[in-house]
XYZ file of C-alpha atoms in Angstrom:
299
model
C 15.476 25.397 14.499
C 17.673 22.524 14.895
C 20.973 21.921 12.351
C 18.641 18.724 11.009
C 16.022 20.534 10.928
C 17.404 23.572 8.981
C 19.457 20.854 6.637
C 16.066 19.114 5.740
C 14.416 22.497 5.097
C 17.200 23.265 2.662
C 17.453 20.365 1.171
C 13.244 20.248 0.072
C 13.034 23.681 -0.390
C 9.971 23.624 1.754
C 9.152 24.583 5.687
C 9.493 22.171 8.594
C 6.579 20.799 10.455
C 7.275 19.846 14.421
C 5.124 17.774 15.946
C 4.792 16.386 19.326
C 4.326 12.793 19.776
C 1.426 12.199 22.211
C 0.441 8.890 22.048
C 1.161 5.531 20.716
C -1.391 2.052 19.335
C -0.276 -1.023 18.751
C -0.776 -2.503 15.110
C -0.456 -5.235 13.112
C 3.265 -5.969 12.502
C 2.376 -8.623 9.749
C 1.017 -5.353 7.766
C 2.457 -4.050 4.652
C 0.698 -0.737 5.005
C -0.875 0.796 1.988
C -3.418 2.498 2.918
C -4.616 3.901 6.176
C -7.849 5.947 6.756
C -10.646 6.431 9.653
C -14.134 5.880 9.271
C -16.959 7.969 10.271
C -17.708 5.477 13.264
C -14.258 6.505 14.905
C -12.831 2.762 13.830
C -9.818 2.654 11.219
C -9.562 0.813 7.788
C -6.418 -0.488 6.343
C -5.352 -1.947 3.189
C -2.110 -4.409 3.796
C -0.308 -5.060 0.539
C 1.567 -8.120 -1.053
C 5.065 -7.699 -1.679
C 7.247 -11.080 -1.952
C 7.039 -13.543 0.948
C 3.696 -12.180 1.498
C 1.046 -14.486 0.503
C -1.821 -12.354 0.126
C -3.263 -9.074 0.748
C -5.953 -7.837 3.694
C -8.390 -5.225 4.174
C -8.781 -5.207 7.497
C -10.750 -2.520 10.352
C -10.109 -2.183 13.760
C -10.317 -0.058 16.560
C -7.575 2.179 17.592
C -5.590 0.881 20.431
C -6.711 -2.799 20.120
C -4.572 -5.641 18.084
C -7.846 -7.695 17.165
C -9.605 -7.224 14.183
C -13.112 -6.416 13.699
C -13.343 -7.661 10.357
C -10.371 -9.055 7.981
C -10.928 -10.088 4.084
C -8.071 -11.417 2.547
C -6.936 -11.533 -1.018
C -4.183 -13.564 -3.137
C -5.294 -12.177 -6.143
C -3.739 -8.717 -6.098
C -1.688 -6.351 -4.472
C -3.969 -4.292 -2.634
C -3.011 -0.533 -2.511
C -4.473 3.038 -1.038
C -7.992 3.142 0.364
C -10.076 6.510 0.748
C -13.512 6.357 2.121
C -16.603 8.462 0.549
C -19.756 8.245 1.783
C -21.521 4.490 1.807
C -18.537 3.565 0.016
C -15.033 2.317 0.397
C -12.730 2.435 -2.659
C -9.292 0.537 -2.974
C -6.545 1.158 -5.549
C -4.358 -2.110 -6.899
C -0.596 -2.138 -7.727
C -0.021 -3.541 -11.121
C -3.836 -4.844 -11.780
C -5.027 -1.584 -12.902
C -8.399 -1.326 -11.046
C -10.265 0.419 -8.374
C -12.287 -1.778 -6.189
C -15.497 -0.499 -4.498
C -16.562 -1.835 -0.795
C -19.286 -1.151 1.517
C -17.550 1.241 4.049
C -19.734 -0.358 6.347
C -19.630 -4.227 6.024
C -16.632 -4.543 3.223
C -18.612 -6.102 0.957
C -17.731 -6.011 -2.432
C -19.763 -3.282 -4.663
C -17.928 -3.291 -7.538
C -14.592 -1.824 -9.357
C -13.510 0.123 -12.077
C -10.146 0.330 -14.194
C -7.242 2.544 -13.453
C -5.283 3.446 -16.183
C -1.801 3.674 -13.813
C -0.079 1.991 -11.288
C -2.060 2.389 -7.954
C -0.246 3.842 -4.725
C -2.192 6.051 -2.849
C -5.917 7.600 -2.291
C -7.858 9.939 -0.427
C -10.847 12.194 -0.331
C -11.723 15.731 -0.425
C -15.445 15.096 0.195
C -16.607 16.079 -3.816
C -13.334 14.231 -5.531
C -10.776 11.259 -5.352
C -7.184 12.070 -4.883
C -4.357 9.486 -6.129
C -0.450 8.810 -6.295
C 0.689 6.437 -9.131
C 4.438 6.745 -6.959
C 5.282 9.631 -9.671
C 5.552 13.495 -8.844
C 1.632 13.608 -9.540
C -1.164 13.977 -7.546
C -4.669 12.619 -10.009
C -8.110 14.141 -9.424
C -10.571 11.247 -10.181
C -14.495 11.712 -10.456
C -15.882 10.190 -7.533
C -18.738 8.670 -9.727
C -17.333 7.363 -12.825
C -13.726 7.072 -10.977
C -12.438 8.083 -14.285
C -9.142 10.527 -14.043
C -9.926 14.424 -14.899
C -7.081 16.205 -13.605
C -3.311 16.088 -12.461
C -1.031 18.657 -11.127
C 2.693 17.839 -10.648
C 3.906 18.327 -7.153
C 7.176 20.696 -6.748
C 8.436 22.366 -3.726
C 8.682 26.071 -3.613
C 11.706 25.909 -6.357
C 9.809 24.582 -8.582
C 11.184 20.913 -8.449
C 8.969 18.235 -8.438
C 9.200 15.763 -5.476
C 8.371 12.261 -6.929
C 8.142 9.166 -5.107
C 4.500 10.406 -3.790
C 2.880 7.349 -2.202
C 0.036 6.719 0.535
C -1.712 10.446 1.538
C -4.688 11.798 3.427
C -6.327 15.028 2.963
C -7.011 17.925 5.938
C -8.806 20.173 4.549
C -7.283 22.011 2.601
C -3.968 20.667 2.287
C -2.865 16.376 1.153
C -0.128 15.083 3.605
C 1.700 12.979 1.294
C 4.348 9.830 2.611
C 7.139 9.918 -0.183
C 8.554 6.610 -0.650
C 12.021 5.342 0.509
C 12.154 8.292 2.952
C 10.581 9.707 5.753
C 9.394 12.630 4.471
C 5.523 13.368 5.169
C 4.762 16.519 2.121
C 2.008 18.915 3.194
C 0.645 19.393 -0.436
C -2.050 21.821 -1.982
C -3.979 19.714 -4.081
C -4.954 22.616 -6.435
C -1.745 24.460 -6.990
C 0.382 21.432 -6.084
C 3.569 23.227 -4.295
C 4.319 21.034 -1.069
C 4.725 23.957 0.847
C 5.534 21.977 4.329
C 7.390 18.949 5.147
C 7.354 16.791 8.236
C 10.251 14.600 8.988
C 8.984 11.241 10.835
C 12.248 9.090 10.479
C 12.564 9.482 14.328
C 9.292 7.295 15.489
C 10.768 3.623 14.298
C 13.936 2.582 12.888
C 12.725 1.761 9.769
C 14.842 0.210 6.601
C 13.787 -0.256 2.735
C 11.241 -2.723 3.594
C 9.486 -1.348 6.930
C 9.497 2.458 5.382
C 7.428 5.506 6.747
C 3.910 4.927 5.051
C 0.237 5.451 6.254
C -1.407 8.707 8.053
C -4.928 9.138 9.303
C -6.914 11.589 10.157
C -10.071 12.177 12.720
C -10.977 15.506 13.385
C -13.695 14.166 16.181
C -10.488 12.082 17.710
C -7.941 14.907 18.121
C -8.538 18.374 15.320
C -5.054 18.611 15.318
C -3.670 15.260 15.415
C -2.167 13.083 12.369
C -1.888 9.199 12.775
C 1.107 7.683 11.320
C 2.243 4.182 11.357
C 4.643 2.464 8.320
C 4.789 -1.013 6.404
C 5.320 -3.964 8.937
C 5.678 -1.560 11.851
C 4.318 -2.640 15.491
C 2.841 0.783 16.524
C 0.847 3.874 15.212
C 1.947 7.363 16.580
C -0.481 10.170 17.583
C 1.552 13.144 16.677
C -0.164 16.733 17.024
C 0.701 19.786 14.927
C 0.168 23.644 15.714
C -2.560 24.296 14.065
C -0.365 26.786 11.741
C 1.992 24.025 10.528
C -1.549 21.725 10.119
C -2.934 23.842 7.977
C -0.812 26.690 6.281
C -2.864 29.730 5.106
C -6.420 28.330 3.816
C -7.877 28.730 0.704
C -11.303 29.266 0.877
C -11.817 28.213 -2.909
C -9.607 25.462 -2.801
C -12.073 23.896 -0.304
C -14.911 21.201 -1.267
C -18.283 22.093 -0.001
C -18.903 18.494 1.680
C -15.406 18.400 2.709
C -14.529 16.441 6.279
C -14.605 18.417 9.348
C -11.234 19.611 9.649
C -9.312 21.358 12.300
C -8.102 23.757 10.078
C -11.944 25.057 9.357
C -12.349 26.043 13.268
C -10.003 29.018 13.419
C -11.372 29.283 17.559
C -8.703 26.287 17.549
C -5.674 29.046 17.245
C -5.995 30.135 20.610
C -5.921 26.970 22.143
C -3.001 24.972 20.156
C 0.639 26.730 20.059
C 3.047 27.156 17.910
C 5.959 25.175 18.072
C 9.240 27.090 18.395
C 11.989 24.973 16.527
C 11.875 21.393 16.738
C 9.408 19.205 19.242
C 10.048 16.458 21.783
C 8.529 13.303 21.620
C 6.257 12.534 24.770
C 8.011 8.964 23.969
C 11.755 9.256 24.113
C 12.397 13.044 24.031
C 13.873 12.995 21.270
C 14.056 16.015 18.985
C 12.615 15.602 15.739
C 15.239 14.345 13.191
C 16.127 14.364 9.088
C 17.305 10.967 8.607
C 18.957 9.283 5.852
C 17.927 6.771 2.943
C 16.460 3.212 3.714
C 19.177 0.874 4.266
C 20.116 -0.760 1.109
């Protein structure tokens, strides 16, 4: 392992993820990013938020490498938050207004919403359950149905101390890969036990400040099983970066597994012979550059 990379291990408490960066998609600059997720037709959905000299806030889909939208709502009403899609259904968490909206996952149309008893950050799906970040150290289990909250674990590292901060996430199976906020840290979490027992540094894709942070990952498993799509608020690209399949998906918990979960690279163990482990850190396909801790956001 690299110094940086040994310094960031030591400093979480957790293990280090490399990655190799194998691709990269242009995206919507004008984008606040708060939520980021793929649909089941191969096109991604994402929810652009409002923060000040932002007028108001988008769900928008697209289709991976192409800048033009497919379809666009706009809202100045609130500031729009995480996304996860379930089924027929699209549901989007708000900052301060303390509801869940419900959208066709097919048209966007508006179904419907529900309260939400915190601040909304991030959301994501197992397949059976919601997951959520309210930008504390915990990780919310919400019924899928009545979207009311039924469980919460606080996320530590292997110490014991809880990481807080915890903002937009996606879940691959079994494990949440969490975006903290203010950093570029990228927590591979276990949404039962909650220790973040991996963490990915991605501080090296953009140079990002305390506006344009680190925040938005995507999975396909039909685009790439071992793949995770990252992009960040008001950033111009999203990065393909692939993942041994061992730092992907950690040793797997059969229990901790939902029945209708999303096909997952991690459920295919024929995919350890073909995807090897990284030794140390990784090289960009980009720049070649070695994967890097970086500091704060630039007060």
């Amino acid at each position: 392992r690299s110094p940086a990379m040994r310094a960031l291990a030591a400093l979480f408490f957790v293990g280090v993820a490399g990655f190799t960066q194998v691709a990269d998609y242009p995206h919507d600059s004008t984008c606040f990013t708060e939520g980021f997720a793929f649909a089941a037709d191969g096109s991604l959905w994402e929810s652009c938020g409002r923060p000040m000299g932002v007028r108001e806030s988008k769900l928008r889909q697209f289709e991976l490498g192409s800048a033009g939208h497919v379809l666009e709502k706009a809202d100045s009403g609130y500031f729009a938050e995480g996304i996860a899609i379930l089924g027929r259904t699209l549901y989007q968490l708000t900052y301060e207004s303390h509801k869940i909206f419900k959208y066709s996952a097919f048209t966007g149309g508006y179904v419907g919403e529900k309260p939400f008893p915190y601040e909304g950050w991030g959301l994501t799906t197992d397949g059976c359950v919601l997951y959520a970040t309210t930008g504390s150290s915990k990780l919310f289990t919400l019924d899928s149905h009545s979207l009311d909250v039924t469980a919460s674990v606080e996320v530590i590292d292997s110490e014991g101390i809880s990481q807080p901060k915890l903002n937009e996430l996606e879940y691959v199976a079994p494990y949440v890969w969490v975006n903290v906020f203010e950093s570029a840290k990228i927590l591979r979490v276990d949404p039962v036990t909650g220790v973040a027992g991996f963490a990915m540094d991605v501080g090296s894709l953009y140079a990002w400040d305390d506006r344009k942070v680190p925040n938005g990952i995507a999975y396909s498993h039909a685009r790439s099983p071992t793949s995770l799509f990252v992009t960040g608020k008001f950033w111009p690209k999203i990065y393909e970066l692939q993942l041994s399949i061992e730092d992907l998906c950690g040793p797997v918990p059969p229990s901790a597994t939902c029945s209708a979960a999303p096909p997952s690279g991690c459920l295919h163990p024929s995919l350890l012979a073909r995807t090897p482990r990284a030794g140390g850190h990784r090289r960009s396909a980009g720049g070649g550059r070695p994967l890097q801790a970086t500091p704060g956001p630039v007060q």
